Short mmCIF file of C-alpha atoms in Angstrom, two decimals:
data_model
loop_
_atom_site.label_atom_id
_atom_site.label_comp_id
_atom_site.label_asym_id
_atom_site.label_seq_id
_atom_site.Cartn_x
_atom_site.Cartn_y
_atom_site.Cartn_z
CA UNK S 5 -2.91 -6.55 -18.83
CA UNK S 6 -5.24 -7.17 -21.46
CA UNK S 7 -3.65 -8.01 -24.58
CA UNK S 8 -4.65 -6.60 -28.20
CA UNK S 9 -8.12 -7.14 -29.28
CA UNK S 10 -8.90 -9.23 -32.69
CA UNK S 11 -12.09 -9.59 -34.42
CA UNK S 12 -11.13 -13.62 -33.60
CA UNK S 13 -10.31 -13.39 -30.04
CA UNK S 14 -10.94 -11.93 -27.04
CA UNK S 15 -8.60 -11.68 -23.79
CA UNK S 16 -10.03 -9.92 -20.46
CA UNK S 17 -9.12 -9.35 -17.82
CA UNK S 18 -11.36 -8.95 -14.02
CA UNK S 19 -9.98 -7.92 -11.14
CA UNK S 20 -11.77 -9.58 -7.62
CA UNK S 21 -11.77 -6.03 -5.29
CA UNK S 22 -12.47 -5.92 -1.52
CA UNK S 23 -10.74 -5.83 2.27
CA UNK S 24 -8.62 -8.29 3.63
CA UNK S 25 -10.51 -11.70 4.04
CA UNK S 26 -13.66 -10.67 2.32
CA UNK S 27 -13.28 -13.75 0.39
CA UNK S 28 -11.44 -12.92 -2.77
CA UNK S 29 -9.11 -15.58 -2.63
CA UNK S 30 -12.01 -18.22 -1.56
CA UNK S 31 -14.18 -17.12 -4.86
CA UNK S 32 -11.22 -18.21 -6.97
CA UNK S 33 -10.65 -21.26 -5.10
CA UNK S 34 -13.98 -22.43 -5.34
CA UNK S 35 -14.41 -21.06 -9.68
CA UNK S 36 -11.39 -23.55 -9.86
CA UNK S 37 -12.81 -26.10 -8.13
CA UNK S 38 -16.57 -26.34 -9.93
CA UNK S 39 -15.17 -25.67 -13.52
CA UNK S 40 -14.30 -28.23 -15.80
CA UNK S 41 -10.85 -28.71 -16.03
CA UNK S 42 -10.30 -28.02 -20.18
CA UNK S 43 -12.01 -24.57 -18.90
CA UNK S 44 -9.62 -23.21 -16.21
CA UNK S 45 -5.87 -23.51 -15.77
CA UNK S 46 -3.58 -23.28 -12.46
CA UNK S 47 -4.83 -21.86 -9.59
CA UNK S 48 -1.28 -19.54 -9.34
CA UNK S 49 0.16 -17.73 -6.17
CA UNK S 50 1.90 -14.79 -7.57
CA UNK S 51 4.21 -12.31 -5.82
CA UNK S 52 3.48 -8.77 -6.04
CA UNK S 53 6.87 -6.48 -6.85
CA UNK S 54 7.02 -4.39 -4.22
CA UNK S 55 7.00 -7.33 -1.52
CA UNK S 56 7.42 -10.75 -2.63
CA UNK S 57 5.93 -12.26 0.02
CA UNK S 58 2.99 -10.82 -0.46
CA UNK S 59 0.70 -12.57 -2.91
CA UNK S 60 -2.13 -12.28 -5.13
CA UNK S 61 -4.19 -15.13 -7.17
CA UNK S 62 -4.88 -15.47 -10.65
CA UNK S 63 -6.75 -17.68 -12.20
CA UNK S 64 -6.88 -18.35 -16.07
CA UNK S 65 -10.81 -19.12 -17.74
CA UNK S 66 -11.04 -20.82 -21.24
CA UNK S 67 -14.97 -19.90 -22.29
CA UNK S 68 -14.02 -21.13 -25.94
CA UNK S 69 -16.10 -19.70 -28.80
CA UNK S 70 -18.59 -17.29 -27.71
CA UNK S 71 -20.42 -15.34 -30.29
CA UNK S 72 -17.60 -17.13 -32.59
CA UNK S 73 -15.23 -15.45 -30.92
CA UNK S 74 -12.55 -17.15 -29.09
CA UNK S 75 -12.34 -16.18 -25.30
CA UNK S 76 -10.77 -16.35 -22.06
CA UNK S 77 -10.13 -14.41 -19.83
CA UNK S 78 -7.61 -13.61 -16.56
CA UNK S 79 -9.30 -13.54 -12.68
CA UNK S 80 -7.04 -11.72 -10.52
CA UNK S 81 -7.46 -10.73 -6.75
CA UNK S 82 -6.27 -7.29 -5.47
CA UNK S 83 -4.23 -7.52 -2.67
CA UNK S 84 -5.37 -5.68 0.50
CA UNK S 85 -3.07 -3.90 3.02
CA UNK S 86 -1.81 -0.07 2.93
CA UNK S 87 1.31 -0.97 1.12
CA UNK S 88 0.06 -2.86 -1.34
CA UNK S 89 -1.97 0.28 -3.25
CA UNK S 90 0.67 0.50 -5.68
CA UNK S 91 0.05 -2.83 -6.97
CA UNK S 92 -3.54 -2.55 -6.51
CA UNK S 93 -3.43 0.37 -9.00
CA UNK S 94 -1.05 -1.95 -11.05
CA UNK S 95 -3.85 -4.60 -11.59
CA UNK S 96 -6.81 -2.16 -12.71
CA UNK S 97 -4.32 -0.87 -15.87
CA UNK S 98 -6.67 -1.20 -18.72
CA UNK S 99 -8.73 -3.89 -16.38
CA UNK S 100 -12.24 -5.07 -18.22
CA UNK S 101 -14.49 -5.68 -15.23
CA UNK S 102 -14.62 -5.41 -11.62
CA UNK S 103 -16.31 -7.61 -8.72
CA UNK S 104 -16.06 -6.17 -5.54
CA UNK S 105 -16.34 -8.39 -2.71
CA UNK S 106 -17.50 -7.08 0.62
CA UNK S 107 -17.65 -8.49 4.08
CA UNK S 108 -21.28 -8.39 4.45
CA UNK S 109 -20.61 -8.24 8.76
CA UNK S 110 -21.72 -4.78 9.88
CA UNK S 111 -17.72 -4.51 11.94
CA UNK S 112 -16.83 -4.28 8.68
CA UNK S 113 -18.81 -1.68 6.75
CA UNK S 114 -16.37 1.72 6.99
CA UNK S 115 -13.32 -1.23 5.89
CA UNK S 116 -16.01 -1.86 2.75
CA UNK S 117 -16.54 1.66 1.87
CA UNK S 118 -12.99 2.44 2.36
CA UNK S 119 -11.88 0.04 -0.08
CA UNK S 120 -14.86 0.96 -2.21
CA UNK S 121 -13.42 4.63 -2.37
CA UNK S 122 -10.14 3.45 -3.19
CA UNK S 123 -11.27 1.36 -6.50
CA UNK S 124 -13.04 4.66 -7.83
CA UNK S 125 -10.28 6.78 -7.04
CA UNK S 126 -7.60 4.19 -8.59
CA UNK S 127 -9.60 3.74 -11.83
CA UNK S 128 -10.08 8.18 -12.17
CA UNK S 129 -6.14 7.92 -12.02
CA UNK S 130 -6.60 5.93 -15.31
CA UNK S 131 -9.01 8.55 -16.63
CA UNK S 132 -11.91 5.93 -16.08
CA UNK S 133 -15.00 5.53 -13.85
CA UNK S 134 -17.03 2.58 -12.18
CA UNK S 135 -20.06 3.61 -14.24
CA UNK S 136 -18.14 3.08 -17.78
CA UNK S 137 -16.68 -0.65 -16.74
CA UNK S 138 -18.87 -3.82 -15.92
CA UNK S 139 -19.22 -4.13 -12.24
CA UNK S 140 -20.54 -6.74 -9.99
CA UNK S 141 -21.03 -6.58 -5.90
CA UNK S 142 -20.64 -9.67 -4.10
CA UNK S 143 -21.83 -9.64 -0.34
CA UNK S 144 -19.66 -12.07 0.72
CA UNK S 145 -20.37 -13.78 4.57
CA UNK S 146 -23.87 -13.27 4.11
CA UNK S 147 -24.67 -15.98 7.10
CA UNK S 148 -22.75 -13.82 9.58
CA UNK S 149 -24.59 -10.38 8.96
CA UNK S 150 -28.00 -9.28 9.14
CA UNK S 151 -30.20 -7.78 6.80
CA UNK S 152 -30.09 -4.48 8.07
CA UNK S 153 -26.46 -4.42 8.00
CA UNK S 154 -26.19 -5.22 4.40
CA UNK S 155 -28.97 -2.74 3.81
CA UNK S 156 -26.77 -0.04 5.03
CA UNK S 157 -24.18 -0.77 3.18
CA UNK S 158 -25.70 -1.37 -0.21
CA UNK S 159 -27.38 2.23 0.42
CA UNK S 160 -24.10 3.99 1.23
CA UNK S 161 -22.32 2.41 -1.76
CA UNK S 162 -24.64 4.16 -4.16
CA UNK S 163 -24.96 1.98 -7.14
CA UNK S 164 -28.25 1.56 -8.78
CA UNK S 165 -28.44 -0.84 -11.90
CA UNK S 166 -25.51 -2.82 -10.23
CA UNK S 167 -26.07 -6.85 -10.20
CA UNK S 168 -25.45 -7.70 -6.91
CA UNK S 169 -24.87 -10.94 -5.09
CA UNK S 170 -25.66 -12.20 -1.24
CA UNK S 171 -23.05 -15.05 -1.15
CA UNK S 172 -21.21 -17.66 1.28
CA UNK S 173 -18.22 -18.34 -0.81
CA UNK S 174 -16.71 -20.87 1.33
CA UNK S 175 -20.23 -23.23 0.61
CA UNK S 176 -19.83 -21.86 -3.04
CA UNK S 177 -23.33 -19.88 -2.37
CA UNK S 178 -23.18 -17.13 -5.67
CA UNK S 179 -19.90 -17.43 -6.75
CA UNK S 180 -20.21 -18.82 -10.49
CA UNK S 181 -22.94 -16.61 -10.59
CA UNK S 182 -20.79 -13.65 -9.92
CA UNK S 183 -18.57 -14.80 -12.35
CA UNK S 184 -21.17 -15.30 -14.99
CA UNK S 185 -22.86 -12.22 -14.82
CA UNK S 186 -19.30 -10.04 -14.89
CA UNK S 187 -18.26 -12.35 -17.43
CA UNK S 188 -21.04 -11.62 -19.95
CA UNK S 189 -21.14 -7.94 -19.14
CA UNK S 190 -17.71 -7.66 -20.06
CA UNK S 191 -17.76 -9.98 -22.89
CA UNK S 192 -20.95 -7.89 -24.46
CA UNK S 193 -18.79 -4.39 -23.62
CA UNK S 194 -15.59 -5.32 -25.67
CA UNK S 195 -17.71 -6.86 -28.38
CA UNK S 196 -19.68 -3.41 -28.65
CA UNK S 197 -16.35 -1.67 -28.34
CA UNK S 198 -14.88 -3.67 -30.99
CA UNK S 199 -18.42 -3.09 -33.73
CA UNK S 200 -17.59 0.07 -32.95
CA UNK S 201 -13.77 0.69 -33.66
CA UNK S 202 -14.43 -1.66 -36.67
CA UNK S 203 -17.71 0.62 -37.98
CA UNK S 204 -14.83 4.17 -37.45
CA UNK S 205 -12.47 2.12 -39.57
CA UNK S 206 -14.95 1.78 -42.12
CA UNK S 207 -16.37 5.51 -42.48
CA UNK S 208 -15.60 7.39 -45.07
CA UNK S 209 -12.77 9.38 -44.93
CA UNK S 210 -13.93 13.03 -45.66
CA UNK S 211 -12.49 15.24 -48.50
CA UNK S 212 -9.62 17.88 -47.49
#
C-alpha cells in the first residue's frame, strides 16, 4: 500500500498484471538483475493470505532524488489463478501504476483479454479506471508470436495513447524500458497530484 505522500518523498507502488507465465515474475528477475545494487533491494517471495503457498514477488526500487524529491518505489506481481482474485484485488488498493504483461502467443489471446477485463473491473471496485492511472502494455514472448497475432490483440484491448512494449523478458528485450516509462508516468502523476493538493491548501478560504 502506498504510504502517505510528503512534499520530501515519494513511495509508489506498481503492480506487474497478466496470466499465468506471461512473464511477470521473469521482468522482476531480470530489473533485479541489471540494476545497481544501492538501487534495488531483495528480490522477496511472499505468501499471499488466503494460500500460503501461493506466492507473489516484490521487488523494492531506490530512484533517489528525482525532481528533489526522494523516491522509491514497490514492484509487485499479481498472482494468477481463479482463487487468487481476492488478493489480486488486495494488491491494486490505492496502487500507482499498472504494467500489464501479456503472452504475445495467439493460444493465448482470450487468457489476455480475460485477465485484461479483470484489472478494469478490480480497479471500478475501487471507484477508479485504467484511463485515470499510468499504464504500460508489455507483449511479453514476442519471438513465439506473429505479428498478426499481436495485432489482434492490441486492437481488441482498446487502448490508444498507451506506451506499449514488444519484449522477450527472459533475454531482458524491453524490460527496463517498461519499467522506465511506468516509472516516470507515475512519478509525474503523484507530483501533479501533490501541486495540486498543496495549491487547495493554499486557496483562500471563502467568507461565511
Amino acid at each position: 500500500m502506498s504510504e502517505p505522500r510528503a512534499a520530501s518523498e515519494v513511495n509508489a507502488r506498481i503492480v506487474y498484471w497478466g496470466i499465468e507465465g506471461a512473464g511477470k515474475r521473469t521482468n522482476l528477475a531480470v530489473i533485479h538483475a541489471k540494476l545497481r545494487p544501492d538501487h534495488r533491494g531483495e528480490l522477496r517471495e511472499l505468501p499471499t493470505r488466503l494460500d500460503p503457498s501461493v506466492h507473489y514477488t516484490m521487488l523494492p526500487i531506490e530512484l533517489g532524488d528525482v525532481s528533489g524529491v526522494r523516491t522509491r518505489i514497490q514492484v509487485l506481481t499479481a498472482p494468477a489463478g481463479a482463487e487468487q482474485a481476492p488478493t489480486r484485488k488486495q494488491l491494486l488498493d490505492r496502487v500507482d501504476g499498472v504494467v500489464f504483461v501479456a503472452d504475445a502467443r495467439r493460444e493465448r489471446l482470450s487468457e489476455n483479454l480475460a485477465s485484461f477485463d479483470e484489472l478494469r473491473s478490480l480497479l471500478g471496485a475501487y471507484g477508479r479506471s485504467l484511463e485515470q492511472l499510468p499504464l504500460v502494455l508489455q507483449y511479453n514472448k514476442r519471438d513465439l508470436s506473429d505479428p498478426y497475432a499481436l495485432e489482434e490483440l492490441h486492437r481488441k484491448l482498446g487502448l490508444r495513447g498507451v506506451a506499449a512494449f514488444e519484449a522477450v523478458a527472459k533475454d531482458g528485450g524491453a524490460v527496463l524500458q517498461t519499467l522506465t516509462t511506468i516509472s516516470k508516468r507515475v512519478i509525474r502523476q503523484r507530483r501533479e497530484q501533490a501541486e495540486r493538493e498543496a495549491a487547495e491548501l493554499a486557496a483562500p478560504v471563502p467568507p461565511l
